[in-house]
Short mmCIF file of C-alpha atoms in Angstrom, two decimals:
data_model
loop_
_atom_site.label_atom_id
_atom_site.label_comp_id
_atom_site.label_asym_id
_atom_site.label_seq_id
_atom_site.Cartn_x
_atom_site.Cartn_y
_atom_site.Cartn_z
CA MET A 1 4.50 25.45 42.54
CA ALA A 2 4.86 27.62 39.47
CA ASN A 3 3.15 30.59 41.13
CA LYS A 4 5.51 30.42 44.12
CA TYR A 5 8.62 30.61 41.96
CA LEU A 6 7.15 33.22 39.61
CA ARG A 7 6.36 35.41 42.61
CA ALA A 8 9.96 35.03 43.84
CA THR A 9 11.27 36.10 40.43
CA VAL A 10 9.04 39.18 40.42
CA ILE A 11 10.23 40.13 43.93
CA ALA A 12 13.87 39.75 42.90
CA ALA A 13 13.38 41.90 39.81
CA PHE A 14 11.62 44.62 41.81
CA PHE A 15 14.33 44.73 44.45
CA GLY A 16 17.01 45.05 41.78
CA ALA A 17 15.37 48.19 40.44
CA PHE A 18 14.53 49.48 43.91
CA LEU A 19 18.07 49.16 45.24
CA ALA A 20 19.45 50.88 42.16
CA SER A 21 17.22 53.87 42.87
CA CYS A 22 18.61 54.44 46.36
CA THR A 23 21.03 57.35 46.61
CA ALA A 24 22.73 56.34 49.84
CA LYS A 25 26.50 56.63 49.93
CA THR A 26 28.40 53.35 50.13
CA THR A 27 31.46 52.19 52.00
CA ALA A 28 33.67 49.13 51.67
CA VAL A 29 33.36 46.66 54.52
CA SER A 30 34.97 43.27 54.90
CA THR A 31 32.87 40.13 54.86
CA PRO A 32 34.11 37.74 57.60
CA GLY A 33 35.64 34.62 56.10
CA ALA A 34 35.03 35.75 52.53
CA GLY A 35 38.35 37.43 51.83
CA ASN A 36 36.75 40.32 49.99
CA THR A 37 34.98 43.60 50.51
CA THR A 38 31.40 44.54 49.76
CA ALA A 39 29.91 47.96 49.08
CA VAL A 40 26.94 48.47 51.35
CA GLN A 41 24.52 51.31 51.85
CA VAL A 42 24.88 53.41 54.98
CA PRO A 43 21.64 54.13 56.87
CA GLY A 44 20.82 57.78 57.20
CA ALA A 45 22.35 58.82 53.89
CA GLY A 46 20.26 59.90 50.90
CA ASN A 47 16.87 58.23 50.88
CA CYS A 48 17.87 55.17 52.90
CA PRO A 49 16.78 56.13 56.43
CA SER A 50 18.16 54.62 59.59
CA ASN A 51 16.13 52.02 61.38
CA PRO A 52 14.85 53.24 64.74
CA PRO A 53 16.44 51.74 67.85
CA PRO A 54 14.56 49.16 69.93
CA THR A 55 12.10 50.32 72.55
CA ALA A 56 10.89 48.72 75.76
CA MET A 57 8.00 47.17 73.79
CA SER A 58 10.05 45.85 70.86
CA PRO A 59 9.81 42.09 70.33
CA THR A 60 12.80 39.75 70.50
CA VAL A 61 13.51 37.53 67.49
CA THR A 62 15.37 34.25 68.03
CA THR A 63 16.06 31.13 65.97
CA VAL A 64 14.33 27.95 67.15
CA VAL A 65 15.90 25.56 64.64
CA GLY A 66 18.14 26.00 61.63
CA GLY A 67 20.68 28.41 63.03
CA SER A 68 24.41 27.67 63.32
CA VAL A 69 23.56 23.96 63.28
CA PRO A 70 21.17 23.46 60.35
CA ALA A 71 18.17 21.25 61.05
CA ALA A 72 17.67 18.19 58.88
CA PHE A 73 15.00 19.74 56.68
CA GLY A 74 14.63 19.82 52.93
CA THR A 75 12.32 22.76 52.21
CA LEU A 76 10.01 24.08 54.92
CA TYR A 77 6.64 25.54 53.90
CA GLY A 78 4.11 25.51 56.74
CA VAL A 79 4.16 25.76 60.52
CA ALA A 80 1.42 25.06 63.09
CA VAL A 81 1.32 24.67 66.86
CA ASN A 82 -0.78 22.60 69.26
CA ALA A 83 -2.08 23.49 72.72
CA SER A 84 1.04 22.21 74.48
CA GLY A 85 3.41 24.26 72.35
CA THR A 86 4.68 21.54 70.01
CA LEU A 87 5.32 22.86 66.51
CA TYR A 88 4.39 20.92 63.37
CA VAL A 89 6.10 21.77 60.09
CA THR A 90 5.64 20.62 56.52
CA ASP A 91 8.88 19.68 54.81
CA GLY A 92 8.10 19.70 51.10
CA GLY A 93 11.66 18.81 50.17
CA LYS A 94 11.58 15.56 52.13
CA HIS A 95 7.81 14.97 51.76
CA GLN A 96 7.29 14.67 55.48
CA ILE A 97 5.67 16.23 58.52
CA ALA A 98 8.00 16.91 61.45
CA THR A 99 7.53 18.07 65.02
CA ILE A 100 9.67 20.52 66.97
CA GLY A 101 9.39 20.19 70.73
CA PRO A 102 9.53 23.13 73.16
CA ASN A 103 13.22 22.30 73.70
CA GLY A 104 13.95 22.40 69.95
CA THR A 105 14.07 18.63 69.40
CA VAL A 106 13.09 17.72 65.83
CA ALA A 107 11.36 14.41 65.03
CA VAL A 108 9.61 13.00 61.96
CA PHE A 109 5.88 12.68 62.63
CA ALA A 110 4.62 11.23 59.35
CA GLY A 111 5.79 10.56 55.83
CA GLY A 112 9.31 10.74 54.47
CA GLN A 113 8.82 9.36 50.99
CA LYS A 114 7.35 10.95 47.88
CA GLY A 115 4.09 9.41 46.77
CA TYR A 116 0.55 8.92 47.94
CA ALA A 117 -0.30 6.44 50.67
CA ASP A 118 -2.34 6.52 53.85
CA GLY A 119 -0.85 4.78 56.87
CA VAL A 120 0.83 5.31 60.22
CA GLY A 121 3.94 7.45 60.57
CA ALA A 122 6.63 6.59 58.02
CA ALA A 123 4.25 4.22 56.20
CA ALA A 124 2.34 7.23 54.89
CA ALA A 125 3.48 9.12 51.81
CA PHE A 126 3.08 12.76 50.75
CA ASP A 127 4.02 14.73 47.66
CA THR A 128 5.28 18.19 48.64
CA PRO A 129 3.11 18.97 51.68
CA MET A 130 2.50 22.71 52.00
CA GLY A 131 -0.07 24.13 54.45
CA ILE A 132 -0.61 22.73 57.91
CA THR A 133 -2.92 23.42 60.85
CA VAL A 134 -3.92 21.84 64.16
CA ASP A 135 -7.57 21.89 65.23
CA ASP A 136 -8.78 22.37 68.81
CA GLY A 137 -8.81 18.59 69.36
CA GLY A 138 -5.17 18.15 68.37
CA THR A 139 -5.78 16.65 64.92
CA VAL A 140 -3.35 17.82 62.25
CA PHE A 141 -4.46 18.65 58.70
CA VAL A 142 -2.10 19.07 55.77
CA SER A 143 -2.59 20.41 52.26
CA ASP A 144 -0.77 17.86 50.10
CA TYR A 145 0.22 19.94 47.09
CA GLY A 146 1.42 17.25 44.70
CA ASN A 147 -1.43 14.88 45.51
CA HIS A 148 -4.14 17.59 45.37
CA ARG A 149 -5.64 16.32 48.61
CA ILE A 150 -6.22 17.35 52.22
CA ARG A 151 -4.68 14.80 54.58
CA ARG A 152 -5.66 14.24 58.21
CA ILE A 153 -3.17 13.05 60.84
CA LEU A 154 -4.34 11.82 64.25
CA PRO A 155 -2.16 12.38 67.34
CA ASP A 156 -0.81 8.81 67.01
CA GLY A 157 0.48 9.56 63.50
CA THR A 158 -2.28 7.81 61.55
CA VAL A 159 -2.64 9.51 58.15
CA SER A 160 -5.85 9.39 56.11
CA THR A 161 -7.30 11.35 53.19
CA PHE A 162 -9.93 13.86 54.32
CA ALA A 163 -10.85 15.51 51.02
CA GLY A 164 -9.82 15.54 47.38
CA ASP A 165 -9.78 12.96 44.60
CA GLY A 166 -6.30 13.74 43.28
CA GLN A 167 -7.43 15.57 40.15
CA ALA A 168 -5.74 18.93 39.53
CA ILE A 169 -8.99 20.84 39.00
CA MET A 170 -11.28 22.92 41.20
CA ALA A 171 -14.57 21.21 41.97
CA ASP A 172 -16.77 21.40 45.06
CA GLY A 173 -18.12 18.21 46.59
CA LYS A 174 -17.93 16.04 49.68
CA GLY A 175 -14.75 14.32 50.79
CA THR A 176 -13.03 12.50 47.94
CA ALA A 177 -15.69 13.75 45.50
CA ALA A 178 -14.13 17.23 45.67
CA SER A 179 -11.07 18.35 43.72
CA PHE A 180 -8.26 20.81 44.40
CA GLN A 181 -5.94 22.39 41.88
CA GLN A 182 -3.01 24.11 43.61
CA LEU A 183 -3.16 23.86 47.40
CA GLY A 184 -1.39 26.27 49.73
CA ASP A 185 -1.90 27.66 53.24
CA LEU A 186 -4.40 25.99 55.56
CA VAL A 187 -6.15 27.08 58.79
CA ALA A 188 -8.84 25.69 61.10
CA ASP A 189 -11.50 27.71 62.91
CA HIS A 190 -12.98 26.87 66.32
CA GLN A 191 -16.06 25.22 64.78
CA GLY A 192 -13.98 22.54 63.09
CA ASN A 193 -14.04 24.07 59.60
CA LEU A 194 -10.91 24.18 57.48
CA TYR A 195 -10.02 26.95 55.04
CA VAL A 196 -7.37 26.38 52.39
CA VAL A 197 -5.78 28.49 49.66
CA ASP A 198 -6.32 26.91 46.26
CA ILE A 199 -4.59 28.76 43.40
CA GLY A 200 -5.34 32.12 45.03
CA THR A 201 -8.94 31.38 46.02
CA VAL A 202 -10.25 30.26 49.42
CA ARG A 203 -11.99 26.89 49.79
CA LYS A 204 -13.90 25.83 52.90
CA ILE A 205 -14.00 22.24 54.16
CA ALA A 206 -16.75 21.52 56.70
CA PRO A 207 -16.26 18.95 59.49
CA ASP A 208 -18.12 16.36 57.38
CA GLY A 209 -15.72 16.91 54.47
CA THR A 210 -18.00 19.07 52.32
CA VAL A 211 -15.89 21.40 50.17
CA THR A 212 -17.17 24.77 48.93
CA THR A 213 -15.52 27.84 47.41
CA VAL A 214 -16.11 30.86 49.64
CA ALA A 215 -13.86 33.59 48.22
CA ALA A 216 -12.37 33.89 44.77
CA HIS A 217 -9.82 36.22 43.25
CA ASP A 218 -10.93 38.18 40.21
CA PRO A 219 -8.35 37.52 37.43
CA ALA A 220 -9.43 40.75 35.72
CA ASP A 221 -8.46 42.80 38.79
CA VAL A 222 -4.99 43.67 37.53
CA HIS A 223 -4.64 46.71 39.80
CA GLY A 224 -5.41 44.88 43.03
CA ASP A 225 -8.47 46.95 43.90
CA GLY A 226 -10.57 43.90 44.74
CA PHE A 227 -10.08 40.63 46.62
CA PRO A 228 -6.40 39.65 46.19
CA PHE A 229 -4.68 36.55 44.95
CA VAL A 230 -4.41 34.96 48.41
CA ASN A 231 -1.09 33.85 49.87
CA GLY A 232 -1.90 33.20 53.53
CA LEU A 233 -4.85 32.67 55.88
CA GLY A 234 -5.57 33.26 59.55
CA VAL A 235 -8.46 33.25 62.02
CA ASP A 236 -9.21 36.15 64.38
CA VAL A 237 -10.57 35.82 67.92
CA ALA A 238 -14.15 36.28 66.68
CA GLY A 239 -13.78 33.37 64.28
CA ASN A 240 -13.53 35.47 61.11
CA ILE A 241 -11.17 34.30 58.40
CA LEU A 242 -8.31 36.60 57.40
CA ALA A 243 -6.56 36.55 54.04
CA VAL A 244 -3.42 38.34 52.82
CA GLY A 245 -2.25 38.85 49.27
CA ARG A 246 -0.64 41.51 47.11
CA VAL A 247 -0.61 44.56 49.39
CA SER A 248 -3.87 43.88 51.24
CA LEU A 249 -5.37 42.21 54.29
CA TYR A 250 -9.01 41.13 54.10
CA ARG A 251 -11.46 39.73 56.62
CA PHE A 252 -14.37 37.63 55.42
CA ALA A 253 -17.28 35.73 56.90
CA SER A 254 -18.10 32.10 56.16
CA ASP A 255 -20.56 33.26 53.49
CA GLY A 256 -17.69 34.94 51.62
CA LYS A 257 -18.58 38.55 52.46
CA GLN A 258 -15.32 40.47 52.33
CA THR A 259 -14.09 43.49 54.27
CA LEU A 260 -10.83 45.27 53.47
CA MET A 261 -8.91 45.74 56.72
CA ALA A 262 -5.59 47.18 55.59
CA ARG A 263 -3.73 48.03 52.42
CA SER A 264 -0.23 49.32 51.97
CA PRO A 265 -0.17 53.02 50.99
CA ALA A 266 2.87 52.43 48.78
CA MET A 267 5.19 49.62 47.81
CA MET A 268 8.08 49.20 50.23
CA SER A 269 6.76 51.87 52.56
CA LYS A 270 8.02 51.43 56.09
CA ASP A 271 4.62 50.63 57.56
CA GLY A 272 3.03 48.76 54.69
CA PHE A 273 2.83 45.44 52.89
CA TYR A 274 4.69 44.21 49.87
CA PHE A 275 4.01 40.54 49.09
CA PRO A 276 2.62 39.58 52.52
CA ALA A 277 3.04 35.85 53.11
CA ASP A 278 0.78 35.05 56.06
CA VAL A 279 -1.31 36.44 58.92
CA ALA A 280 -1.50 35.24 62.53
CA VAL A 281 -3.60 36.32 65.51
CA THR A 282 -2.64 35.93 69.17
CA PRO A 283 -5.20 34.81 71.77
CA ASP A 284 -5.63 38.39 72.99
CA GLY A 285 -6.52 39.57 69.48
CA ARG A 286 -3.25 41.08 68.28
CA MET A 287 -2.87 40.66 64.53
CA TYR A 288 0.45 40.20 62.70
CA VAL A 289 1.51 39.82 59.07
CA SER A 290 4.74 38.24 57.80
CA ASP A 291 5.94 40.13 54.73
CA ASN A 292 8.15 38.34 52.21
CA GLY A 293 8.64 41.54 50.22
CA THR A 294 10.16 43.68 52.97
CA GLN A 295 11.28 40.73 55.14
CA SER A 296 9.56 42.23 58.15
CA ILE A 297 6.72 41.57 60.54
CA HIS A 298 3.89 44.07 60.81
CA GLN A 299 1.24 44.55 63.48
CA VAL A 300 -2.23 45.49 62.26
CA ASP A 301 -4.78 47.27 64.45
CA PRO A 302 -8.00 45.23 64.01
CA SER A 303 -10.18 48.32 64.49
CA SER A 304 -8.44 51.01 62.44
CA GLY A 305 -6.39 48.88 60.07
CA THR A 306 -3.26 50.86 60.98
CA VAL A 307 -0.12 48.95 60.00
CA THR A 308 3.01 49.23 62.16
CA THR A 309 6.27 47.46 61.38
CA ILE A 310 7.70 45.88 64.54
CA ALA A 311 10.70 43.81 63.44
CA GLY A 312 13.05 43.21 60.57
CA PHE A 313 12.49 46.14 58.21
CA GLN A 314 15.67 47.03 56.28
CA PRO A 315 15.33 50.19 54.12
CA CYS A 316 16.77 49.79 50.61
CA GLY A 317 17.72 46.21 51.39
CA CYS A 318 21.03 46.99 53.08
CA ILE A 319 22.06 47.87 56.62
CA ALA A 320 25.79 48.12 57.38
CA PRO A 321 27.60 45.94 58.24
CA ARG A 322 25.26 43.49 56.52
CA CYS A 323 23.89 43.75 53.03
CA GLY A 324 20.67 42.18 51.88
CA TYR A 325 18.23 40.13 53.87
CA GLN A 326 19.75 37.79 56.43
CA ALA A 327 18.47 35.80 59.38
CA ILE A 328 19.84 37.69 62.38
CA ASP A 329 18.58 37.35 65.93
CA GLY A 330 17.92 40.61 67.73
CA VAL A 331 15.39 43.05 69.13
CA GLY A 332 12.96 44.99 66.94
CA PHE A 333 14.62 46.40 63.84
CA GLN A 334 17.97 44.94 64.90
CA ALA A 335 16.61 41.54 63.90
CA GLY A 336 16.76 40.34 60.32
CA PHE A 337 14.80 37.83 58.26
CA ALA A 338 16.01 36.01 55.16
CA SER A 339 12.80 34.82 53.49
CA LEU A 340 9.66 35.05 55.60
CA GLY A 341 6.79 32.67 54.93
CA ASN A 342 4.09 30.89 56.91
CA MET A 343 3.50 32.11 60.49
CA VAL A 344 1.48 30.98 63.51
CA ALA A 345 0.78 32.23 67.05
CA ASP A 346 0.83 29.96 70.11
CA ARG A 347 -1.41 30.22 73.16
CA ALA A 348 1.17 32.30 75.02
CA GLY A 349 1.12 34.96 72.29
CA ASN A 350 4.48 34.09 70.69
CA LEU A 351 4.86 34.01 66.92
CA PHE A 352 6.67 31.29 64.97
CA ALA A 353 7.58 31.87 61.34
CA VAL A 354 9.21 29.91 58.56
CA ASP A 355 12.30 31.86 57.44
CA GLY A 356 14.02 30.28 54.45
CA ASN A 357 14.20 26.61 53.58
CA ALA A 358 15.23 25.18 56.93
CA ARG A 359 14.76 27.80 59.66
CA ILE A 360 12.03 28.56 62.21
CA ARG A 361 12.11 31.94 63.97
CA LYS A 362 10.38 32.86 67.21
CA VAL A 363 9.08 36.34 68.03
CA THR A 364 8.59 36.99 71.74
CA PHE A 365 6.92 40.10 73.13
CA PRO A 366 7.72 41.84 76.41
CA PRO A 367 5.06 41.85 79.13
CA LYS A 368 2.44 44.53 78.76
CA PRO A 369 3.01 47.51 81.06
#
């Protein structure tokens, strides 16, 4: 996971310089329970603008698990949802797959020990599971980072190896004749194909297990003008695959043909990307991006590519009386995110996002007028 931690270091360094450049005045406010005061930036002063107030169409952000009573997770990476609304999460810290019921009940679905073993439920073993998706038939697929394999989990908890031979290289092939190097996000389309991030490229896995490379990042593209180093994947209502990375959102066909949909006009701009983590599409075609750089959620118009921030944006990193990025439930820009990651949409049009190591947030939208 070297790339993941390197990216976090780069983000932290950028924010340090960015916050120092803000000219907002500061005021001393007390931190509850801390016994000290903290200088925070006041919205509306200098070049740190105030966040706009919520509107009738602003979404509501709540915490599903991991709020005041932390859930028993190690390190969450991926989130997926089935047709009935049950969430599946990958817990890389505890090497397990867990479910979260509609009422918030958490249960271990498979794994729980570090290693490599097929089996049923707790008899199976994973090594830092990362991406996760649920196909239309209810079968769960997991990108097993440490084992360099794609694992399949049936509804009864039976775990088997679907693709990958365990070698940390990139090689196309069928089933266990293929190899993966550094697995990440994973999605399924409606034809039964899987798409997985593999060290910034996109690999396709057909229903028969045949693995091919369909989109690759150009290492020489240091300015980000071409296909990005991919962080997250999604599928739109037409079955096209979506990929986010750097400051861009791309759409590509199964043959790898790429179309740029949206790109941030400037780093840390209000309606733009900075280190987007994932992309999710609701059943009615609305497209959303979780942004780990600005800790916000953006909506993207599929036709024009216009990016609009809908929740969580905090100019200059600080909003009195809180400073920095925190997980705060609220409406629109009154909500806060700590560390946005993988995101998925359910059949009702709600979004669920990983936020930090042990927290799942839900974004609910008001009825359309």
